[in-house]
Amino acid sequence: MGNKARKARLVVIGNGMAGIRTVEELLKMAPDLYEITVFGDEPHPNYNRILLTPVLAGEMRLEETILNDHDWYQEHGITLRTGCPVTQIDRVRRQVITAQGEKVPYDRVLIATGAAAALAPIPGNDLPGVYSYRDMRDVEALTQVSADGGEAVIIGAGLLGLEVAHGLNARGMQVTVVHRRAWPLDKQLDARGGALLQQAMEARGIRFLMERESAAVLGTDRVEGLQFQDGSHIPARIVVMTVGIRPRIDLAQAAGLACEQGILVSDTLQTYDPRIYAVGECVQHRGMTYGLVAPLFEQAKVAANHLAEYGRMRYQGSVTSTKLKVTGIELFSAGDFLGGEGTEELTLLDAHQGIYKKVVLQDDTIKGILLYGDTSIGPWLFEHLRDKNNVASLRDHLLFGETHLGDAGHAGVNQAARLADSAEICGCNGVSKGQIVRAIRDGLFTLEEVRKCTKASASCGSCTGLVEQLLVSTLGGVYDSSARKKALCGCTDYSHQEVRDAIRKEKLLSVRDVFRFLDWRHPGGCATCRPAVNYYVRTAWPAEGKDDPSARFINERAHANIQKDGTYSVIPRIYGGVTTPAELKRIAEVAERHAVPMVKFTGGQRLDLLGVPKEKLPLIWAELDMPSGHAYGKALRTVKSCVGKEFCRFGVQDSTQLAIDLEKNLERMWAPHKVKLAASGCPRNCAESTIKDVGVIGVDSGWEIYVGGNGGMKVRAADLLAKVKTEAEVIQISKAFLQMYREDAQYLERTAPWVERVGLEQIKSRVIDDLAQRVELAERLDFAIAQEKDPWAEAVSGRLDIHAAPLRRVSA
Amino acid sequence: MEWFPLGRIDEVPLGGGRYVETPAGQIAVLCNEAGELFAVHNRCPHRGGPLSEGFVSGKTVFCPLHNWQIDLESGQALPPDQGCVKTFPLKTEGEEIWLGLPETQS
Ligand SMILES: Cc1cc2nc3c(=O)[nH]c(=O)nc-3n(C[C@H](O)[C@H](O)[C@H](O)COP(=O)(O)OP(=O)(O)OC[C@H]3O[C@@H](n4cnc5c(N)ncnc54)[C@H](O)[C@@H]3O)c2cc1C
Ligand code: HEM
Ligand code: SF4
Ligand code: FES
């Protein structure tokens, strides 16, 4: 203890995707903790195994698949031993022993030996001309042998079998795929989808022999054919066996570590020996083994967290989806898509266009997904499946996706895979599809990484769905992007929810406390986590929690909207949009006196004084003598109103008065994002209540309350939450709804996506059906708002310093 | 180099910044969470956003307009963005911050 003379030694066995990903994650958290040695069986530095087929098909070169080149190992002080298999782990002496007899001592071991291709147990499976499909050596051998053409027979029509069929077909061989079941990809497709897939591949010249059990590889000193159990046979120059993979556990088994199908690991990715961790295809966790990179990368994160001695994360298993990466064939499946007892199926079959979609439901949640031909909605459905969301209210458009809701401005571009390489995906930053795909192939696996490297979807975020689709179609599996699990930002591995739970449970009262308690990677945080964490602290602890101005965006710090030239706009609050001649006169005089460059009505029925320099803000606020309109904040913005029954000949309810009352009740409410309300006096709905976060519409018998509407980037019509008789009920229900949103939604999540995520049913059950909860929610909101003061008045009186003036004027 | 007093250290918020008017234009004085101070032109290389209003974390400032990240020691934008902003020397004496400006040739 306390001996700093030597670093702990970490030996990594297996230089593949899961092992090196773990090392990368570890280096991010604890760059100097270990002296790291990596042993790899293969002669290459870590390459991207999932790109073997593009290499085989001649679409990419080997060098392009390298994820970590030799320089990378060197830069990080890692000793890399390629072509050097480990043959023994001596747990007593704590050393690993290589095939060359070298002994290397360890303090910790990470086993990441992956899996090996299984061979069909039939005579002749060792003849020259029989290949497996697992690593670069296989690809090199197949590339060479395919140059002379001839018949290639593939045994096993799983994902790998079809990929290799595609690759060899592209190399000019005559390919036959043999499968023991009735249709290809029987683990990913049902009979109908299988038939469509088979047709599409047959159209490219690949032959299928289904329901054939192989009996023997024929040939004397090399492959000549394949014989079936029914006695028939076909000629073959080569045979490729893709009948499954076998976790490589021999090393662990020989070392006495508990193994079944794979090496048994706990939720901390530790084996039976706590000094020895294991990740990747070689492990078995809670009875599951995995053969896709997405879950392996989740394991890598957790293993790294423990190796770094943070010891806080747990791996709880993954839900995976698959995607076939054969150019031009779109296929996506996840979960239990065959259905069965107690399930329902929604299907759509358009055989002519080659489109087949199926969603299996049970108790209003998605159990399985199968998409063929058009997979664009895969990631969206998958998120609902994984999060077990109640989708009752989405049922009528589940097969069409969220875009069906009226994706204004983005319609027609929801199928990333079909776009040309030059098509622009991210309009904000001008990034094309080709650029994104190239970047992903250079070694990106997550949305965050794509954002960072290409800027695509890093600004307004409206192209996030498209980028996710590109990730899926390029990587062949969805990286787990669920809100519950996704890290809040690059400064931490904790998700929004985990951070919120910690704030509440540990009573963390400031952003700094949170960063410290949760071991933030950068003690200063970043532009993503600072405002989010500040918001979470303030909602969890409205009275005691410290509001940290340095964690607020400039607009919320200056209490005005920054404009592109660095000036600000000033929008005073005008309750319900109802003003007086005297107030108008005062605003006009202030604008004139300070030569405000532009005065404009906003979309929310307020007056905007634009082009005010920061220095003048407090003075202008003082002269206006009106409260802040919070038009700059993730907060209650405005309650728009129509004329209503007092003057309008159609009006049945007093919408202006209700708008004023709502605004007075809700002003100064901070929220995960901006919140806009509206009140209309009759169903003509002149205040556009149905595209607001909360909108009410007067009817003869009272009011209808709508929630989750949006009119911005992505139009969404609001859902009817309730019909009530009195204004008091409208106010109480609005409060309860908004408080639930404040407590549950992620920072920067607007009500529209939030309502879709949690489902209207759940909201109704808390806000409408359960009166006690409604009252409590509304009271919590009242309490939170009561802690807030009008920031303009605070600034005018000198209690709040917005740093309007320069620190100093230096004159030469 | 000519040195000018700017004010006290505690007038610059931790993790944020202030601006100063100088003959060389507006300069942002920034302070990270550990209390280290930096000075750069108060114009983001992207579209001129006021860096004094950004988040400061470690050696990086995040521009408040479109979130470009700028290294405060070199003044270079972090990849994938490209551009740079001029940096200025600062020193502290006791609680006072001093800004170094190049001598104006008259
Ligand atoms: C052709 C193909 C296509 C694929 N496509 C996809 C896809 O589209 N999407 C997807 O998610 N997944 C895909 N996969 C699966 C994915 O590649 C694997 O899940 C992933 O590579 C497993 O990572 P790993 O680190 O566990 O194993 P590996 O990447 O196999 O790494 C293990 C490494 O350990 C080495 N090793 C083993 N034993 C020893 C030892 N004793 N000493 C030293 N070194 C040793 C091996 O040689 C190997 O290099 C594909 C796989 C293949 C073969
Ligand atoms: C001609 C080019 C551009 C146009 C027309 C444009 C337009 C817009 C619009 C309309 C918004 C929404 C504003 C709102 O929500 O109120 C926005 C937001 C944003 N833009 Fe751009 N933009 C452009 C270029 C860029 C560039 C180049 C970047 C970054 C490098 C960028 C980063 C952002 C960011 C970060 C936001 C979000 C601001 C926020 O959340 O408040 N924009 N842009
Ligand atoms: S919504 Fe109805 S009450 Fe309101 S202005 Fe329109 S017509 Fe009149
Ligand atoms: S002005 Fe700084 S990021 Fe755009």
XYZ file of N, CA, C and O in Angstrom, chain A residues 191-327:
548
model
N -40.970 -16.764 -41.971
C -41.002 -17.400 -43.284
C -41.208 -16.380 -44.400
O -40.559 -16.433 -45.445
N -42.092 -15.427 -44.166
C -42.396 -14.461 -45.208
C -41.194 -13.583 -45.543
O -40.847 -13.373 -46.699
N -40.561 -13.083 -44.492
C -39.392 -12.241 -44.702
C -38.275 -13.050 -45.341
O -37.559 -12.568 -46.215
N -38.145 -14.313 -44.897
C -37.101 -15.168 -45.447
C -37.277 -15.357 -46.947
O -36.314 -15.330 -47.714
N -38.537 -15.520 -47.365
C -38.798 -15.717 -48.786
C -38.398 -14.480 -49.580
O -37.787 -14.576 -50.653
N -38.729 -13.303 -49.053
C -38.362 -12.061 -49.749
C -36.851 -11.945 -49.878
O -36.323 -11.572 -50.921
N -36.152 -12.260 -48.783
C -34.700 -12.151 -48.785
C -34.100 -13.119 -49.806
O -33.220 -12.768 -50.588
N -34.617 -14.341 -49.769
C -34.088 -15.352 -50.690
C -34.272 -14.894 -52.141
O -33.346 -14.963 -52.944
N -35.454 -14.383 -52.438
C -35.706 -13.882 -53.797
C -34.700 -12.825 -54.190
O -34.132 -12.837 -55.277
N -34.481 -11.868 -53.262
C -33.593 -10.754 -53.588
C -32.176 -11.245 -53.843
O -31.487 -10.774 -54.740
N -31.735 -12.251 -53.056
C -30.363 -12.717 -53.255
C -30.270 -13.615 -54.489
O -29.256 -13.633 -55.177
N -31.348 -14.327 -54.760
C -31.359 -15.139 -55.979
C -31.269 -14.257 -57.219
O -30.621 -14.601 -58.204
N -31.923 -13.104 -57.129
C -31.886 -12.187 -58.268
C -30.455 -11.729 -58.555
O -30.150 -11.263 -59.649
N -29.569 -11.839 -57.567
C -28.172 -11.470 -57.802
C -27.328 -12.654 -58.207
O -26.101 -12.574 -58.224
N -27.983 -13.803 -58.401
C -27.239 -14.948 -58.892
C -26.756 -15.906 -57.816
O -25.939 -16.779 -58.078
N -27.254 -15.765 -56.592
C -26.856 -16.700 -55.532
C -27.929 -17.788 -55.434
O -29.122 -17.497 -55.425
N -27.482 -19.054 -55.382
C -28.434 -20.158 -55.360
C -28.658 -20.615 -53.914
O -27.735 -20.559 -53.100
N -29.882 -21.064 -53.625
C -30.171 -21.548 -52.276
C -30.644 -22.990 -52.320
O -31.470 -23.345 -53.156
N -30.114 -23.818 -51.450
C -30.628 -25.179 -51.276
C -31.089 -25.284 -49.830
O -30.289 -25.338 -48.909
N -32.407 -25.305 -49.629
C -32.911 -25.247 -48.274
C -33.299 -26.637 -47.782
O -33.524 -27.558 -48.571
N -33.426 -26.749 -46.477
C -33.797 -27.993 -45.802
C -32.905 -29.151 -46.250
O -33.369 -30.229 -46.596
N -31.596 -28.861 -46.312
C -30.646 -29.906 -46.666
C -29.664 -30.054 -45.511
O -29.070 -29.082 -45.063
N -29.510 -31.280 -45.083
C -28.587 -31.581 -43.997
C -27.295 -32.086 -44.636
O -27.304 -33.083 -45.359
N -26.175 -31.387 -44.392
C -24.914 -31.822 -44.994
C -24.434 -33.110 -44.323
O -24.565 -33.269 -43.105
N -23.844 -34.012 -45.106
C -23.386 -35.282 -44.539
C -21.873 -35.417 -44.602
O -21.248 -35.930 -43.676
N -21.247 -34.951 -45.696
C -19.799 -35.106 -45.814
C -19.263 -34.153 -46.869
O -19.948 -33.850 -47.844
N -18.031 -33.714 -46.631
C -17.334 -32.975 -47.672
C -16.633 -34.015 -48.524
O -15.923 -34.878 -48.006
N -16.869 -33.981 -49.833
C -16.286 -34.977 -50.724
C -14.927 -34.502 -51.225
O -14.690 -33.300 -51.359
N -14.068 -35.477 -51.561
C -12.762 -35.121 -52.102
C -11.697 -35.999 -51.508
O -11.860 -36.534 -50.400
N -10.598 -36.171 -52.254
C -9.525 -37.002 -51.732
C -8.420 -36.139 -51.145
O -8.188 -36.152 -49.949
N -7.763 -35.310 -51.982
C -6.767 -34.449 -51.332
C -7.174 -32.982 -51.342
O -6.446 -32.141 -50.853
N -8.310 -32.662 -51.957
C -8.909 -31.363 -51.711
C -10.403 -31.438 -52.017
O -10.895 -32.447 -52.513
N -11.100 -30.392 -51.667
C -12.557 -30.413 -51.784
C -12.996 -30.608 -53.226
O -12.470 -29.961 -54.135
N -13.977 -31.490 -53.384
C -14.551 -31.651 -54.726
C -16.062 -31.479 -54.718
O -16.668 -31.177 -55.750
N -16.675 -31.672 -53.577
C -18.128 -31.529 -53.543
C -18.668 -31.666 -52.137
O -17.912 -31.832 -51.167
N -20.003 -31.588 -52.033
C -20.657 -31.714 -50.736
C -21.794 -32.705 -50.878
O -22.609 -32.613 -51.799
N -21.820 -33.641 -49.962
C -22.873 -34.658 -49.998
C -23.893 -34.390 -48.892
O -23.549 -33.970 -47.790
N -25.185 -34.669 -49.210
C -26.248 -34.464 -48.242
C -26.718 -35.786 -47.676
O -26.445 -36.844 -48.240
N -27.486 -35.677 -46.571
C -27.952 -36.915 -45.928
C -28.895 -37.716 -46.819
O -29.018 -38.915 -46.670
N -29.595 -37.021 -47.739
C -30.492 -37.760 -48.633
C -29.732 -38.459 -49.775
O -30.331 -39.018 -50.673
N -28.399 -38.366 -49.731
C -27.604 -39.080 -50.717
C -27.192 -38.238 -51.907
O -26.222 -38.551 -52.592
N -27.919 -37.135 -52.163
C -27.564 -36.304 -53.311
C -26.276 -35.539 -53.005
O -25.855 -35.436 -51.849
N -25.648 -34.999 -54.050
C -24.456 -34.193 -53.810
C -24.305 -33.125 -54.882
O -24.915 -33.218 -55.956
N -23.517 -32.107 -54.548
C -23.254 -31.050 -55.518
C -21.757 -30.839 -55.601
O -21.032 -31.092 -54.630
N -21.266 -30.358 -56.762
C -19.837 -30.107 -56.896
C -19.453 -28.831 -56.145
O -20.270 -27.927 -55.982
N -18.218 -28.754 -55.690
C -17.755 -27.552 -54.987
C -16.243 -27.443 -55.131
O -15.527 -28.438 -54.996
N -15.777 -26.254 -55.435
C -14.343 -26.032 -55.420
C -13.901 -25.651 -54.007
O -12.848 -26.032 -53.540
N -14.741 -24.855 -53.381
C -14.472 -24.573 -51.964
C -15.758 -24.703 -51.162
O -16.862 -24.575 -51.708
N -15.598 -24.964 -49.867
C -16.738 -25.004 -48.945
C -16.426 -24.036 -47.809
O -15.334 -24.081 -47.236
N -17.366 -23.124 -47.517
C -17.177 -22.224 -46.383
C -18.206 -22.591 -45.325
O -19.397 -22.687 -45.626
N -17.732 -22.828 -44.105
C -18.653 -23.233 -43.039
C -18.958 -22.045 -42.132
O -18.069 -21.500 -41.484
N -20.220 -21.663 -42.132
C -20.649 -20.590 -41.232
C -21.827 -21.139 -40.442
O -22.973 -20.760 -40.664
N -21.528 -22.066 -39.548
C -22.593 -22.749 -38.826
C -22.660 -22.318 -37.361
O -23.383 -22.922 -36.576
N -21.945 -21.273 -37.028
C -22.033 -20.813 -35.643
C -20.658 -20.463 -35.109
O -19.642 -20.705 -35.768
N -20.642 -19.845 -33.922
C -19.361 -19.509 -33.323
C -19.277 -20.146 -31.939
O -20.290 -20.464 -31.316
N -18.049 -20.343 -31.522
C -17.783 -21.021 -30.255
C -16.907 -20.089 -29.414
O -15.816 -19.741 -29.823
N -17.379 -19.622 -28.276
C -16.535 -18.770 -27.433
C -15.204 -19.459 -27.129
O -15.172 -20.670 -26.897
N -14.118 -18.706 -27.157
C -12.804 -19.317 -26.905
C -12.519 -19.301 -25.415
O -12.057 -18.304 -24.868
N -12.801 -20.434 -24.791
C -12.750 -20.482 -23.333
C -11.668 -21.421 -22.811
O -11.474 -21.539 -21.609
N -10.949 -22.093 -23.718
C -10.016 -23.138 -23.263
C -9.007 -22.617 -22.242
O -8.742 -23.248 -21.220
N -8.486 -21.426 -22.544
C -7.478 -20.834 -21.675
C -8.045 -20.636 -20.259
O -7.415 -20.992 -19.256
N -9.259 -20.075 -20.200
C -9.879 -19.802 -18.906
C -10.215 -21.098 -18.188
O -10.021 -21.237 -16.980
N -10.708 -22.046 -18.965
C -11.070 -23.330 -18.387
C -9.857 -24.015 -17.755
O -9.914 -24.481 -16.621
N -8.756 -23.999 -18.508
C -7.540 -24.642 -18.014
C -7.032 -23.950 -16.753
O -6.388 -24.558 -15.909
N -7.341 -22.651 -16.611
C -6.882 -21.923 -15.428
C -7.845 -22.106 -14.258
O -7.688 -21.486 -13.206
N -8.878 -22.941 -14.455
C -9.799 -23.226 -13.359
C -10.866 -22.169 -13.160
O -11.503 -22.112 -12.107
N -11.090 -21.303 -14.144
C -12.158 -20.312 -14.019
C -13.463 -20.959 -14.469
O -13.484 -21.708 -15.442
N -14.546 -20.650 -13.751
C -15.818 -21.292 -14.066
C -16.286 -20.903 -15.461
O -16.296 -19.732 -15.815
N -16.643 -21.904 -16.261
C -17.119 -21.658 -17.621
C -18.319 -22.543 -17.896
O -18.426 -23.646 -17.355
N -19.234 -22.037 -18.724
C -20.256 -22.925 -19.278
C -20.120 -22.840 -20.791
O -19.162 -23.327 -21.355
N -21.090 -22.096 -21.448
C -20.910 -21.822 -22.870
C -19.739 -20.865 -23.049
O -18.978 -20.948 -23.996
N -19.676 -19.895 -22.155
C -18.612 -18.903 -22.171
C -18.011 -18.810 -20.780
O -18.414 -19.544 -19.861
N -17.072 -17.901 -20.615
C -16.470 -17.697 -19.304
C -17.484 -16.958 -18.438
O -17.978 -15.894 -18.834
N -17.811 -17.494 -17.274
C -18.846 -16.871 -16.456
C -18.334 -15.582 -15.828
O -17.254 -15.555 -15.233
N -19.103 -14.507 -15.980
C -18.722 -13.229 -15.368
C -19.897 -12.656 -14.587
O -21.056 -12.928 -14.888
N -19.559 -11.826 -13.603
C -20.560 -11.162 -12.781
C -20.944 -9.839 -13.439
O -20.444 -9.504 -14.501
N -21.789 -9.061 -12.769
C -22.201 -7.764 -13.306
C -21.041 -6.773 -13.377
O -21.144 -5.723 -13.978
N -19.925 -7.106 -12.718
C -18.758 -6.232 -12.813
C -17.746 -6.802 -13.803
O -16.612 -6.354 -13.856
N -18.165 -7.800 -14.578
C -17.333 -8.437 -15.591
C -16.118 -9.130 -14.999
O -15.082 -9.276 -15.656
N -16.253 -9.553 -13.719
C -15.179 -10.319 -13.115
C -15.477 -11.812 -13.239
O -16.636 -12.220 -13.168
N -14.426 -12.587 -13.423
C -14.596 -14.027 -13.490
C -14.569 -14.570 -12.068
O -14.572 -13.805 -11.098
N -14.493 -15.865 -11.968
C -14.408 -16.534 -10.679
C -13.240 -15.992 -9.862
O -13.305 -15.903 -8.633
N -12.149 -15.618 -10.534
C -10.999 -15.009 -9.865
C -11.112 -13.488 -10.016
O -11.053 -12.961 -11.125
N -11.314 -12.763 -8.918
C -11.603 -11.327 -9.030
C -10.474 -10.507 -9.661
O -10.704 -9.364 -10.056
N -9.284 -11.053 -9.756
C -8.222 -10.319 -10.445
C -8.359 -10.435 -11.955
O -7.645 -9.793 -12.697
N -9.204 -11.351 -12.375
C -9.312 -11.619 -13.806
C -10.676 -11.189 -14.324
O -11.709 -11.652 -13.851
N -10.645 -10.245 -15.255
C -11.860 -9.754 -15.893
C -11.984 -10.413 -17.255
O -10.986 -10.848 -17.835
N -13.200 -10.453 -17.775
C -13.366 -10.948 -19.141
C -14.474 -10.168 -19.824
O -15.472 -9.803 -19.193
N -14.265 -9.874 -21.094
C -15.276 -9.166 -21.891
C -15.319 -9.768 -23.287
O -14.370 -10.413 -23.727
N -16.412 -9.537 -23.971
C -16.501 -9.880 -25.382
C -17.245 -11.171 -25.636
O -17.986 -11.669 -24.789
N -17.000 -11.710 -26.807
C -17.738 -12.891 -27.222
C -17.383 -14.118 -26.403
O -18.091 -15.114 -26.453
N -16.279 -14.070 -25.659
C -15.886 -15.249 -24.901
C -16.631 -15.359 -23.575
O -16.498 -16.354 -22.886
N -17.427 -14.334 -23.186
C -18.026 -14.397 -21.860
C -19.492 -14.806 -21.895
O -20.178 -14.668 -22.898
N -19.944 -15.277 -20.758
C -21.350 -15.590 -20.544
C -21.793 -14.821 -19.314
O -21.219 -14.983 -18.236
N -22.794 -13.959 -19.508
C -23.251 -13.105 -18.413
C -24.742 -13.344 -18.218
O -25.520 -13.235 -19.161
N -25.140 -13.669 -17.002
C -26.532 -13.998 -16.707
C -27.108 -14.940 -17.765
O -28.193 -14.723 -18.307
N -26.332 -15.957 -18.109
C -26.817 -16.977 -19.029
C -26.771 -16.600 -20.496
O -27.163 -17.388 -21.347
N -26.323 -15.400 -20.825
C -26.336 -14.963 -22.215
C -24.911 -14.829 -22.750
O -24.020 -14.332 -22.058
N -24.715 -15.236 -24.019
C -23.492 -14.867 -24.715
C -23.906 -13.933 -25.842
O -25.050 -13.970 -26.288
N -22.984 -13.084 -26.265
C -23.316 -12.104 -27.287
C -22.361 -12.200 -28.468
O -21.182 -12.474 -28.287
N -22.877 -11.951 -29.671
C -22.042 -12.020 -30.863
C -22.100 -10.773 -31.700
O -21.907 -10.818 -32.907
N -22.385 -9.633 -31.058
C -22.433 -8.357 -31.771
C -21.631 -7.342 -30.984
O -21.489 -7.473 -29.768
N -21.136 -6.319 -31.654
C -20.247 -5.401 -30.932
C -20.972 -4.519 -29.919
O -20.392 -4.151 -28.903
N -22.228 -4.160 -30.185
C -22.887 -3.210 -29.289
C -22.859 -3.669 -27.820
O -22.401 -2.932 -26.955
N -23.327 -4.874 -27.517
C -23.277 -5.292 -26.112
C -21.852 -5.419 -25.589
O -21.595 -5.154 -24.409
N -20.927 -5.801 -26.475
C -19.545 -5.956 -26.014
C -18.973 -4.612 -25.583
O -18.182 -4.514 -24.641
N -19.384 -3.565 -26.288
C -18.881 -2.249 -25.922
C -19.478 -1.770 -24.605
O -18.851 -1.038 -23.850
N -20.705 -2.184 -24.332
C -21.270 -1.852 -23.025
C -20.472 -2.568 -21.934
O -20.177 -1.994 -20.885
N -20.138 -3.818 -22.207
C -19.317 -4.560 -21.233
C -17.985 -3.852 -21.045
O -17.487 -3.721 -19.919
N -17.406 -3.381 -22.154
C -16.094 -2.740 -22.095
C -16.127 -1.541 -21.160
O -15.228 -1.326 -20.352
N -17.195 -0.761 -21.255
C -17.341 0.429 -20.411
C -17.324 0.055 -18.939
O -16.666 0.693 -18.130
N -18.082 -0.992 -18.615
C -18.206 -1.365 -17.219
C -16.895 -1.968 -16.706
O -16.414 -1.613 -15.621
N -16.306 -2.839 -17.513
C -15.054 -3.453 -17.075
C -14.005 -2.371 -16.849
O -13.274 -2.389 -15.850
N -13.950 -1.387 -17.752
C -12.964 -0.312 -17.621
C -13.218 0.484 -16.348
O -12.298 0.850 -15.620
N -14.478 0.734 -16.069
C -14.836 1.491 -14.877
C -14.296 0.809 -13.612
O -13.796 1.460 -12.690
N -14.371 -0.516 -13.586
C -13.874 -1.234 -12.409
C -12.355 -1.347 -12.419
O -11.721 -1.201 -11.378
N -11.790 -1.577 -13.606
C -10.324 -1.626 -13.677
C -9.735 -0.285 -13.248
O -8.666 -0.213 -12.653
N -10.450 0.795 -13.549
C -9.964 2.127 -13.171
C -10.184 2.405 -11.686
O -9.916 3.503 -11.208
N -10.738 1.442 -11.004
C -11.001 1.530 -9.568
C -12.048 2.575 -9.211
O -12.009 3.183 -8.152
N -12.982 2.815 -10.147
C -14.122 3.677 -9.826
C -15.189 2.824 -9.141
O -15.825 3.253 -8.208
N -15.345 1.625 -9.701
C -16.208 0.646 -9.065
C -17.653 1.051 -8.876
O -18.263 0.724 -7.880
N -18.214 1.758 -9.840
C -19.599 2.161 -9.629
C -20.585 1.567 -10.620
O -21.761 1.529 -10.359
N -20.100 1.136 -11.799
C -21.069 0.717 -12.809
C -21.340 -0.786 -12.741
O -20.519 -1.550 -12.277
N -22.490 -1.166 -13.254
C -22.808 -2.581 -13.355
C -23.319 -2.859 -14.755
O -24.019 -2.053 -15.337
N -22.967 -4.032 -15.239
C -23.485 -4.463 -16.529
C -24.691 -5.321 -16.267
O -24.622 -6.255 -15.480
N -25.813 -4.983 -16.896
C -27.023 -5.727 -16.583
C -27.571 -6.459 -17.788
O -28.743 -6.790 -17.834
N -26.714 -6.699 -18.746
C -27.166 -7.407 -19.944
C -27.658 -6.429 -20.989
O -27.913 -5.264 -20.699
N -27.764 -6.885 -22.215
C -28.155 -6.008 -23.308
C -29.281 -6.633 -24.107
O -29.414 -7.846 -24.173
N -30.063 -5.758 -24.719
C -31.031 -6.208 -25.704
C -30.394 -5.888 -27.043
O -29.925 -4.779 -27.252
N -30.345 -6.854 -27.941
C -29.655 -6.560 -29.193
C -30.601 -6.641 -30.373
O -31.665 -7.226 -30.313
N -30.173 -6.011 -31.441
C -30.907 -6.096 -32.690
C -29.900 -6.464 -33.754
O -28.707 -6.303 -33.567
N -30.376 -6.966 -34.886
C -29.432 -7.270 -35.950
C -29.865 -6.644 -37.233
O -31.027 -6.346 -37.455
N -28.878 -6.500 -38.083
C -29.075 -5.814 -39.337
C -28.131 -6.510 -40.286
O -26.964 -6.721 -39.972
N -28.648 -6.920 -41.429
C -27.798 -7.564 -42.419
C -27.068 -6.485 -43.200
O -27.671 -5.532 -43.656
N -25.726 -6.658 -43.359
C -24.978 -5.610 -44.048
C -24.638 -6.031 -45.471
O -23.508 -5.986 -45.875
N -25.610 -6.519 -46.190
C -25.329 -6.838 -47.575
C -25.835 -5.667 -48.397
O -27.015 -5.326 -48.321
N -24.924 -5.044 -49.129
C -25.263 -3.819 -49.839
C -26.566 -3.971 -50.607
O -26.745 -4.908 -51.367
